[in-house]
């Protein structure tokens, strides 16, 4: 994969990460203080670091970082805003869906054979997305918000 193609892919991932960061920020408004909200704060911060890392790698390759505008309407990437107030389970399902989408997109770029330095960055971020998905899966399966009230 040559730099121009790589930068196009990195720019797409950058836009997705901006959307993910904003979706997490919106999701926080629907979560009461507690362990779930605390973890979503960390996920949001990781998305912010992904944005910075992707921007930095585009610049490292000598390209101008494109303006990343967000198309996110709610808490789930690629979906319109959910009518009404989402509950904890809705937020967790959105987080899981977003992480699965992100992981898939990173895997597709990795399958194109990026240079080693880009590969290391993309693999690290993909692993973090998988960790987000697994966390959401565990919390949804355990339904901890039901046993601990609204603020697990």
CSV table of N, CA and C in Angstrom, one decimal:
chain,number,residue,atom,x,y,z
A,1,UNK,N,0.9,-1.2,0.0
A,1,UNK,CA,0.0,0.0,0.0
A,1,UNK,C,0.9,1.2,0.0
A,2,UNK,N,0.7,2.1,-1.0
A,2,UNK,CA,1.5,3.3,-1.1
A,2,UNK,C,0.9,4.4,-0.2
A,3,UNK,N,1.7,5.4,0.1
A,3,UNK,CA,1.3,6.5,1.0
A,3,UNK,C,-0.1,7.2,0.6
A,4,UNK,N,-0.3,7.5,-0.7
A,4,UNK,CA,-1.6,8.2,-1.0
A,4,UNK,C,-2.8,7.3,-0.7
A,5,UNK,N,-2.7,6.0,-1.0
A,5,UNK,CA,-3.8,5.1,-0.7
A,5,UNK,C,-4.0,5.0,0.9
A,6,UNK,N,-2.8,4.9,1.5
A,6,UNK,CA,-2.8,4.8,3.0
A,6,UNK,C,-3.5,6.0,3.6
A,7,UNK,N,-3.1,7.2,3.1
A,7,UNK,CA,-3.6,8.4,3.7
A,7,UNK,C,-5.1,8.5,3.5
A,8,UNK,N,-5.6,8.0,2.4
A,8,UNK,CA,-7.1,8.0,2.1
A,8,UNK,C,-7.7,7.1,3.2
A,9,UNK,N,-7.2,6.0,3.4
A,9,UNK,CA,-7.8,5.0,4.4
A,9,UNK,C,-7.7,5.6,5.8
A,10,UNK,N,-6.5,6.2,6.1
A,10,UNK,CA,-6.4,6.8,7.5
A,10,UNK,C,-7.4,8.0,7.7
A,11,UNK,N,-7.6,8.7,6.6
A,11,UNK,CA,-8.6,9.8,6.7
A,11,UNK,C,-10.0,9.3,6.9
A,12,UNK,N,-10.3,8.2,6.3
A,12,UNK,CA,-11.7,7.6,6.6
A,12,UNK,C,-11.8,7.1,8.0
A,13,UNK,N,-10.7,6.5,8.5
A,13,UNK,CA,-10.7,6.0,9.9
A,13,UNK,C,-10.7,7.2,10.8
A,14,UNK,N,-10.1,8.3,10.5
A,14,UNK,CA,-10.1,9.5,11.3
A,14,UNK,C,-11.5,10.0,11.4
A,15,UNK,N,-12.2,10.1,10.3
A,15,UNK,CA,-13.6,10.5,10.4
A,15,UNK,C,-14.5,9.6,11.3
A,16,UNK,N,-14.3,8.3,11.2
A,16,UNK,CA,-15.0,7.4,12.0
A,16,UNK,C,-14.7,7.6,13.5
A,17,UNK,N,-13.4,7.8,13.8
A,17,UNK,CA,-13.0,8.0,15.2
A,17,UNK,C,-13.6,9.3,15.7
A,18,UNK,N,-13.6,10.4,14.9
A,18,UNK,CA,-14.3,11.6,15.4
A,18,UNK,C,-15.7,11.3,15.7
A,19,UNK,N,-16.4,10.6,14.8
A,19,UNK,CA,-17.8,10.2,15.1
A,19,UNK,C,-17.9,9.4,16.4
A,20,UNK,N,-17.0,8.4,16.5
A,20,UNK,CA,-17.1,7.6,17.7
A,20,UNK,C,-16.9,8.4,19.0
A,21,UNK,N,-16.0,9.3,19.0
A,21,UNK,CA,-15.7,10.2,20.1
A,21,UNK,C,-17.0,11.0,20.5
A,22,UNK,N,-17.6,11.6,19.4
A,22,UNK,CA,-18.8,12.4,19.7
A,22,UNK,C,-20.0,11.5,20.1
A,23,UNK,N,-20.1,10.3,19.6
A,23,UNK,CA,-21.2,9.4,20.0
A,23,UNK,C,-21.0,9.0,21.5
A,24,UNK,N,-19.7,8.8,21.9
A,24,UNK,CA,-19.5,8.5,23.3
A,24,UNK,C,-19.9,9.7,24.2
A,25,UNK,N,-19.5,10.9,23.7
A,25,UNK,CA,-19.8,12.1,24.5
A,25,UNK,C,-21.3,12.2,24.7
A,26,UNK,N,-22.1,12.0,23.6
A,26,UNK,CA,-23.5,12.0,23.7
A,26,UNK,C,-24.1,11.0,24.6
A,27,UNK,N,-23.5,9.8,24.6
A,27,UNK,CA,-24.0,8.7,25.4
A,27,UNK,C,-23.8,9.0,26.9
A,28,UNK,N,-22.8,9.8,27.2
A,28,UNK,CA,-22.5,10.1,28.6
A,28,UNK,C,-23.7,10.8,29.3
A,29,UNK,N,-24.4,11.6,28.5
A,29,UNK,CA,-25.6,12.3,29.0
A,29,UNK,C,-26.7,11.4,29.4
A,30,UNK,N,-26.7,10.2,29.0
A,30,UNK,CA,-27.7,9.2,29.3
A,30,UNK,C,-27.4,8.2,30.4
A,31,UNK,N,-26.2,8.4,31.0
A,31,UNK,CA,-25.7,7.5,32.0
A,31,UNK,C,-25.5,8.2,33.4
A,32,UNK,N,-26.0,7.5,34.4
A,32,UNK,CA,-25.9,8.0,35.7
A,32,UNK,C,-24.4,7.8,36.2
A,33,UNK,N,-23.9,8.5,37.2
A,33,UNK,CA,-22.6,8.3,37.7
A,33,UNK,C,-22.5,6.8,38.1
A,34,UNK,N,-21.3,6.3,37.9
A,34,UNK,CA,-21.1,4.9,38.3
A,34,UNK,C,-20.0,4.2,37.4
A,35,UNK,N,-19.9,2.9,37.6
A,35,UNK,CA,-18.8,2.2,36.8
A,35,UNK,C,-19.0,2.2,35.3
A,36,UNK,N,-20.3,2.1,34.9
A,36,UNK,CA,-20.5,2.0,33.4
A,36,UNK,C,-20.2,3.4,32.8
A,37,UNK,N,-20.6,4.4,33.5
A,37,UNK,CA,-20.3,5.8,33.0
A,37,UNK,C,-18.8,6.0,33.0
A,38,UNK,N,-18.2,5.6,34.0
A,38,UNK,CA,-16.7,5.8,34.1
A,38,UNK,C,-16.0,5.1,33.0
A,39,UNK,N,-16.4,3.9,32.6
A,39,UNK,CA,-15.8,3.2,31.5
A,39,UNK,C,-16.1,3.8,30.2
A,40,UNK,N,-17.3,4.4,30.0
A,40,UNK,CA,-17.6,5.1,28.8
A,40,UNK,C,-16.7,6.3,28.7
A,41,UNK,N,-16.5,7.0,29.8
A,41,UNK,CA,-15.6,8.2,29.8
A,41,UNK,C,-14.2,7.7,29.2
A,42,UNK,N,-13.7,6.6,29.7
A,42,UNK,CA,-12.4,6.1,29.3
A,42,UNK,C,-12.4,5.7,27.8
A,43,UNK,N,-13.5,5.1,27.3
A,43,UNK,CA,-13.6,4.8,25.9
A,43,UNK,C,-13.6,6.1,25.1
A,44,UNK,N,-14.3,7.1,25.5
A,44,UNK,CA,-14.4,8.4,24.8
A,44,UNK,C,-12.9,8.9,24.7
A,45,UNK,N,-12.2,8.9,25.8
A,45,UNK,CA,-10.8,9.4,25.8
A,45,UNK,C,-9.9,8.6,24.9
A,46,UNK,N,-10.1,7.3,24.8
A,46,UNK,CA,-9.4,6.5,23.9
A,46,UNK,C,-9.7,6.9,22.4
A,47,UNK,N,-10.9,7.1,22.1
A,47,UNK,CA,-11.2,7.6,20.8
A,47,UNK,C,-10.5,8.9,20.5
A,48,UNK,N,-10.5,9.8,21.5
A,48,UNK,CA,-9.7,11.1,21.3
A,48,UNK,C,-8.3,10.8,21.0
A,49,UNK,N,-7.7,9.8,21.7
A,49,UNK,CA,-6.3,9.5,21.4
A,49,UNK,C,-6.1,8.9,20.0
A,50,UNK,N,-7.1,8.1,19.6
A,50,UNK,CA,-7.1,7.5,18.2
A,50,UNK,C,-7.1,8.6,17.2
A,51,UNK,N,-7.9,9.6,17.4
A,51,UNK,CA,-8.0,10.8,16.5
A,51,UNK,C,-6.6,11.5,16.4
A,52,UNK,N,-6.0,11.7,17.6
A,52,UNK,CA,-4.7,12.4,17.6
A,52,UNK,C,-3.6,11.5,16.9
A,53,UNK,N,-3.7,10.2,17.1
A,53,UNK,CA,-2.7,9.3,16.6
A,53,UNK,C,-2.8,9.2,15.0
A,54,UNK,N,-4.0,9.1,14.6
A,54,UNK,CA,-4.3,9.1,13.1
A,54,UNK,C,-3.9,10.4,12.5
A,55,UNK,N,-4.2,11.5,13.1
A,55,UNK,CA,-3.8,12.8,12.6
A,55,UNK,C,-2.3,12.9,12.5
A,56,UNK,N,-1.6,12.5,13.6
A,56,UNK,CA,-0.2,12.5,13.6
A,56,UNK,C,0.5,11.6,12.5
A,57,UNK,N,-0.1,10.5,12.3
A,57,UNK,CA,0.5,9.6,11.2
A,57,UNK,C,0.3,10.2,9.8
A,58,UNK,N,-0.9,10.8,9.6
A,58,UNK,CA,-1.1,11.5,8.3
A,58,UNK,C,0.0,12.6,8.1
A,59,UNK,N,0.2,13.4,9.2
A,59,UNK,CA,1.2,14.4,9.1
A,59,UNK,C,2.6,13.8,8.9
A,60,UNK,N,2.9,12.8,9.6
A,60,UNK,CA,4.2,12.1,9.5
A,60,UNK,C,4.5,11.7,8.1
A,61,UNK,N,3.5,11.3,7.4
A,61,UNK,CA,3.7,10.9,6.0
A,61,UNK,C,3.7,12.1,5.0
A,62,UNK,N,3.7,13.3,5.6
A,62,UNK,CA,3.8,14.5,4.8
A,62,UNK,C,2.6,15.0,4.1
A,63,UNK,N,1.4,14.6,4.6
A,63,UNK,CA,0.1,15.0,4.1
A,63,UNK,C,-0.6,16.0,5.0
A,64,UNK,N,-1.5,16.8,4.4
A,64,UNK,CA,-2.3,17.7,5.2
A,64,UNK,C,-3.5,16.9,5.8
A,65,UNK,N,-3.7,17.0,7.0
A,65,UNK,CA,-4.8,16.3,7.7
A,65,UNK,C,-6.1,16.9,7.2
A,66,UNK,N,-7.0,16.1,6.7
A,66,UNK,CA,-8.3,16.7,6.3
A,66,UNK,C,-9.1,17.1,7.5
A,67,UNK,N,-10.0,18.1,7.2
A,67,UNK,CA,-10.9,18.5,8.3
A,67,UNK,C,-11.9,17.4,8.5
A,68,UNK,N,-12.0,16.9,9.7
A,68,UNK,CA,-12.9,15.8,10.0
A,68,UNK,C,-14.2,16.4,10.6
A,69,UNK,N,-15.2,16.2,9.8
A,69,UNK,CA,-16.5,16.7,10.2
A,69,UNK,C,-17.3,15.4,10.7
A,70,UNK,N,-18.2,15.6,11.5
A,70,UNK,CA,-19.0,14.5,12.1
A,70,UNK,C,-20.3,14.4,11.4
A,71,UNK,N,-20.7,13.2,11.2
A,71,UNK,CA,-22.0,12.9,10.6
A,71,UNK,C,-22.9,12.1,11.7
A,72,UNK,N,-22.4,12.0,12.9
A,72,UNK,CA,-23.1,11.2,13.9
A,72,UNK,C,-24.3,12.0,14.4
A,73,UNK,N,-25.5,11.3,14.4
A,73,UNK,CA,-26.7,12.0,14.8
A,73,UNK,C,-27.1,11.6,16.2
A,74,UNK,N,-26.7,10.5,16.7
A,74,UNK,CA,-27.1,10.0,18.0
A,74,UNK,C,-25.9,9.3,18.6
A,75,UNK,N,-26.1,8.1,19.2
A,75,UNK,CA,-25.1,7.4,19.9
A,75,UNK,C,-24.6,6.2,19.2
A,76,UNK,N,-25.2,5.9,18.0
A,76,UNK,CA,-24.9,4.7,17.2
A,76,UNK,C,-24.4,5.2,15.9
A,77,UNK,N,-23.2,4.8,15.5
A,77,UNK,CA,-22.6,5.3,14.2
A,77,UNK,C,-23.5,4.7,13.1
A,78,UNK,N,-23.7,5.6,12.1
A,78,UNK,CA,-24.5,5.2,10.9
A,78,UNK,C,-26.0,5.2,11.1
A,79,UNK,N,-26.5,5.6,12.2
A,79,UNK,CA,-27.9,5.5,12.5
A,79,UNK,C,-28.4,6.9,12.8
A,80,UNK,N,-29.7,7.1,12.5
A,80,UNK,CA,-30.3,8.4,12.9
A,80,UNK,C,-30.4,8.5,14.4
A,81,UNK,N,-30.7,9.6,14.8
A,81,UNK,CA,-30.9,9.8,16.3
A,81,UNK,C,-32.0,9.0,16.8
A,82,UNK,N,-31.9,8.3,17.9
A,82,UNK,CA,-32.9,7.5,18.5
A,82,UNK,C,-34.0,8.4,19.1
A,83,UNK,N,-35.3,8.2,18.8
A,83,UNK,CA,-36.3,9.0,19.5
A,83,UNK,C,-36.4,8.7,20.9
A,84,UNK,N,-36.6,9.7,21.8
A,84,UNK,CA,-36.6,9.4,23.2
A,84,UNK,C,-35.3,9.3,23.8
A,85,UNK,N,-35.3,9.0,25.1
A,85,UNK,CA,-34.1,8.9,25.9
A,85,UNK,C,-33.7,7.4,25.9
A,86,UNK,N,-32.4,7.1,25.4
A,86,UNK,CA,-32.0,5.7,25.5
A,86,UNK,C,-31.6,5.3,26.9
A,87,UNK,N,-31.9,4.1,27.2
A,87,UNK,CA,-31.5,3.6,28.5
A,87,UNK,C,-30.1,3.0,28.5
A,88,UNK,N,-29.7,2.5,29.7
A,88,UNK,CA,-28.3,2.0,29.8
A,88,UNK,C,-28.0,0.9,28.8
A,89,UNK,N,-29.0,0.0,28.6
A,89,UNK,CA,-28.8,-1.1,27.7
A,89,UNK,C,-28.6,-0.6,26.2
A,90,UNK,N,-29.4,0.4,25.9
A,90,UNK,CA,-29.3,1.0,24.5
A,90,UNK,C,-28.0,1.6,24.3
A,91,UNK,N,-27.5,2.3,25.3
A,91,UNK,CA,-26.1,2.9,25.2
A,91,UNK,C,-25.1,1.8,25.1
A,92,UNK,N,-25.2,0.8,25.8
A,92,UNK,CA,-24.2,-0.3,25.8
A,92,UNK,C,-24.2,-1.0,24.4
A,93,UNK,N,-25.4,-1.2,23.9
A,93,UNK,CA,-25.6,-1.8,22.6
A,93,UNK,C,-25.0,-1.0,21.5
A,94,UNK,N,-25.2,0.3,21.6
A,94,UNK,CA,-24.6,1.3,20.6
A,94,UNK,C,-23.1,1.2,20.7
A,95,UNK,N,-22.6,1.2,21.9
A,95,UNK,CA,-21.1,1.2,22.1
A,95,UNK,C,-20.5,-0.1,21.5
A,96,UNK,N,-21.2,-1.2,21.8
A,96,UNK,CA,-20.8,-2.5,21.2
A,96,UNK,C,-20.8,-2.5,19.7
A,97,UNK,N,-21.9,-2.0,19.1
A,97,UNK,CA,-22.1,-1.9,17.7
A,97,UNK,C,-21.0,-1.0,17.1
A,98,UNK,N,-20.7,0.1,17.7
A,98,UNK,CA,-19.7,1.1,17.2
A,98,UNK,C,-18.3,0.4,17.2
A,99,UNK,N,-18.0,-0.3,18.3
A,99,UNK,CA,-16.7,-0.9,18.4
A,99,UNK,C,-16.6,-2.0,17.4
A,100,UNK,N,-17.6,-2.8,17.2
A,100,UNK,CA,-17.6,-3.8,16.2
A,100,UNK,C,-17.3,-3.2,14.8
A,101,UNK,N,-18.0,-2.2,14.5
A,101,UNK,CA,-17.9,-1.5,13.2
A,101,UNK,C,-16.4,-1.0,13.0
A,102,UNK,N,-15.9,-0.3,14.1
A,102,UNK,CA,-14.6,0.2,14.0
A,102,UNK,C,-13.5,-0.9,13.8
A,103,UNK,N,-13.7,-2.0,14.6
A,103,UNK,CA,-12.8,-3.1,14.5
A,103,UNK,C,-12.8,-3.7,13.1
A,104,UNK,N,-13.9,-3.8,12.5
A,104,UNK,CA,-14.0,-4.4,11.1
A,104,UNK,C,-13.3,-3.4,10.1
A,105,UNK,N,-13.5,-2.1,10.3
A,105,UNK,CA,-12.9,-1.2,9.4
A,105,UNK,C,-11.4,-1.2,9.5
A,106,UNK,N,-10.9,-1.3,10.7
A,106,UNK,CA,-9.4,-1.4,10.9
A,106,UNK,C,-8.9,-2.7,10.3
A,107,UNK,N,-9.6,-3.8,10.5
A,107,UNK,CA,-9.2,-5.1,9.9
A,107,UNK,C,-9.1,-5.0,8.4
A,108,UNK,N,-10.1,-4.3,7.8
A,108,UNK,CA,-10.1,-4.2,6.3
A,108,UNK,C,-8.8,-3.4,5.8
A,109,UNK,N,-8.5,-2.3,6.5
A,109,UNK,CA,-7.3,-1.6,6.1
A,109,UNK,C,-6.0,-2.4,6.4
A,110,UNK,N,-6.0,-3.1,7.5
A,110,UNK,CA,-4.9,-4.0,7.8
A,110,UNK,C,-4.7,-5.1,6.7
A,111,UNK,N,-5.8,-5.6,6.2
A,111,UNK,CA,-5.7,-6.6,5.1
A,111,UNK,C,-5.1,-6.1,3.8
A,112,UNK,N,-5.1,-4.8,3.7
A,112,UNK,CA,-4.5,-4.2,2.4
A,112,UNK,C,-3.0,-4.1,2.5
A,113,UNK,N,-2.4,-4.5,3.6
A,113,UNK,CA,-1.0,-4.5,3.7
A,113,UNK,C,-0.3,-3.1,3.9
A,114,UNK,N,-0.7,-2.4,4.9
A,114,UNK,CA,0.0,-1.1,5.1
A,114,UNK,C,1.4,-1.3,5.6
A,115,UNK,N,2.2,-0.2,5.4
A,115,UNK,CA,3.6,-0.3,5.9
A,115,UNK,C,3.7,-0.6,7.4
A,116,UNK,N,4.8,-1.2,7.8
A,116,UNK,CA,4.9,-1.6,9.2
A,116,UNK,C,4.6,-0.6,10.3
A,117,UNK,N,5.0,0.7,10.1
A,117,UNK,CA,4.7,1.7,11.1
A,117,UNK,C,3.2,1.9,11.2
A,118,UNK,N,2.6,2.0,10.0
A,118,UNK,CA,1.1,2.2,10.1
A,118,UNK,C,0.4,0.9,10.6
A,119,UNK,N,0.9,-0.2,10.2
A,119,UNK,CA,0.3,-1.5,10.7
A,119,UNK,C,0.3,-1.5,12.2
A,120,UNK,N,1.5,-1.2,12.8
A,120,UNK,CA,1.5,-1.2,14.3
A,120,UNK,C,0.5,-0.3,14.9
A,121,UNK,N,0.3,0.9,14.4
A,121,UNK,CA,-0.7,1.8,14.9
A,121,UNK,C,-2.1,1.3,14.7
A,122,UNK,N,-2.4,0.8,13.5
A,122,UNK,CA,-3.7,0.3,13.2
A,122,UNK,C,-4.1,-1.0,14.1
A,123,UNK,N,-3.1,-1.8,14.3
A,123,UNK,CA,-3.3,-3.0,15.1
A,123,UNK,C,-3.6,-2.7,16.5
A,124,UNK,N,-2.8,-1.7,17.0
A,124,UNK,CA,-3.0,-1.3,18.4
A,124,UNK,C,-4.5,-0.7,18.6
A,125,UNK,N,-4.9,0.1,17.7
A,125,UNK,CA,-6.2,0.7,17.8
A,125,UNK,C,-7.3,-0.4,17.6
A,126,UNK,N,-7.1,-1.3,16.7
A,126,UNK,CA,-8.1,-2.4,16.5
A,126,UNK,C,-8.2,-3.2,17.8
A,127,UNK,N,-7.1,-3.5,18.5
A,127,UNK,CA,-7.1,-4.3,19.7
A,127,UNK,C,-7.9,-3.5,20.8
A,128,UNK,N,-7.8,-2.2,20.8
A,128,UNK,CA,-8.5,-1.4,21.8
A,128,UNK,C,-10.0,-1.4,21.5
A,129,UNK,N,-10.4,-1.4,20.2
A,129,UNK,CA,-11.8,-1.5,19.8
A,129,UNK,C,-12.4,-2.8,20.2
A,130,UNK,N,-11.6,-3.9,20.0
A,130,UNK,CA,-12.1,-5.2,20.4
A,130,UNK,C,-12.3,-5.3,21.9
A,131,UNK,N,-11.4,-4.6,22.7
A,131,UNK,CA,-11.5,-4.6,24.1
A,131,UNK,C,-12.8,-3.8,24.5
A,132,UNK,N,-13.2,-2.7,23.8
A,132,UNK,CA,-14.4,-2.0,24.1
A,132,UNK,C,-15.6,-2.9,23.8
A,133,UNK,N,-15.6,-3.7,22.7
A,133,UNK,CA,-16.7,-4.5,22.3
A,133,UNK,C,-16.8,-5.6,23.4
A,134,UNK,N,-15.7,-6.3,23.8
A,134,UNK,CA,-15.8,-7.3,24.8
A,134,UNK,C,-16.3,-6.8,26.1
A,135,UNK,N,-15.9,-5.6,26.5
A,135,UNK,CA,-16.4,-5.0,27.7
A,135,UNK,C,-17.9,-4.8,27.7
A,136,UNK,N,-18.4,-4.3,26.6
A,136,UNK,CA,-19.8,-4.0,26.4
A,136,UNK,C,-20.6,-5.4,26.4
A,137,UNK,N,-20.0,-6.4,25.7
A,137,UNK,CA,-20.7,-7.7,25.7
A,137,UNK,C,-20.8,-8.2,27.1
A,138,UNK,N,-19.8,-8.1,27.9
A,138,UNK,CA,-19.8,-8.7,29.3
A,138,UNK,C,-20.8,-7.9,30.2
A,139,UNK,N,-20.9,-6.6,30.1
A,139,UNK,CA,-21.8,-5.8,30.9
A,139,UNK,C,-23.2,-6.1,30.5
A,140,UNK,N,-23.5,-6.2,29.2
A,140,UNK,CA,-24.8,-6.5,28.7
A,140,UNK,C,-25.2,-7.9,29.2
A,141,UNK,N,-24.4,-8.8,29.0
A,141,UNK,CA,-24.7,-10.2,29.4
A,141,UNK,C,-25.0,-10.3,30.9
A,142,UNK,N,-24.2,-9.6,31.7
A,142,UNK,CA,-24.4,-9.6,33.2
A,142,UNK,C,-25.6,-8.7,33.7
A,143,UNK,N,-26.0,-7.8,32.8
A,143,UNK,CA,-27.0,-6.8,33.1
A,143,UNK,C,-26.8,-6.2,34.5
A,144,UNK,N,-25.6,-5.7,34.7
A,144,UNK,CA,-25.2,-5.2,36.0
A,144,UNK,C,-26.0,-4.0,36.4
A,145,UNK,N,-26.5,-3.2,35.5
A,145,UNK,CA,-27.3,-2.0,35.8
A,145,UNK,C,-28.6,-2.4,36.5
A,146,UNK,N,-29.1,-3.6,36.2
A,146,UNK,CA,-30.4,-4.0,36.9
A,146,UNK,C,-30.2,-4.4,38.3
A,147,UNK,N,-29.1,-5.1,38.6
A,147,UNK,CA,-28.8,-5.5,40.0
A,147,UNK,C,-28.3,-4.4,40.9
A,148,UNK,N,-27.7,-3.4,40.3
A,148,UNK,CA,-27.2,-2.3,41.1
A,148,UNK,C,-27.9,-1.0,40.9
A,149,UNK,N,-29.1,-1.1,40.4
A,149,UNK,CA,-29.8,0.2,40.1
A,149,UNK,C,-29.3,0.9,38.9
A,150,UNK,N,-29.6,2.2,38.9
A,150,UNK,CA,-29.2,3.0,37.7
A,150,UNK,C,-27.8,3.4,37.6
A,151,UNK,N,-27.0,3.2,38.7
A,151,UNK,CA,-25.6,3.7,38.7
A,151,UNK,C,-24.6,2.6,39.1
A,152,UNK,N,-24.5,1.6,38.2
A,152,UNK,CA,-23.5,0.5,38.6
A,152,UNK,C,-22.1,0.9,38.6
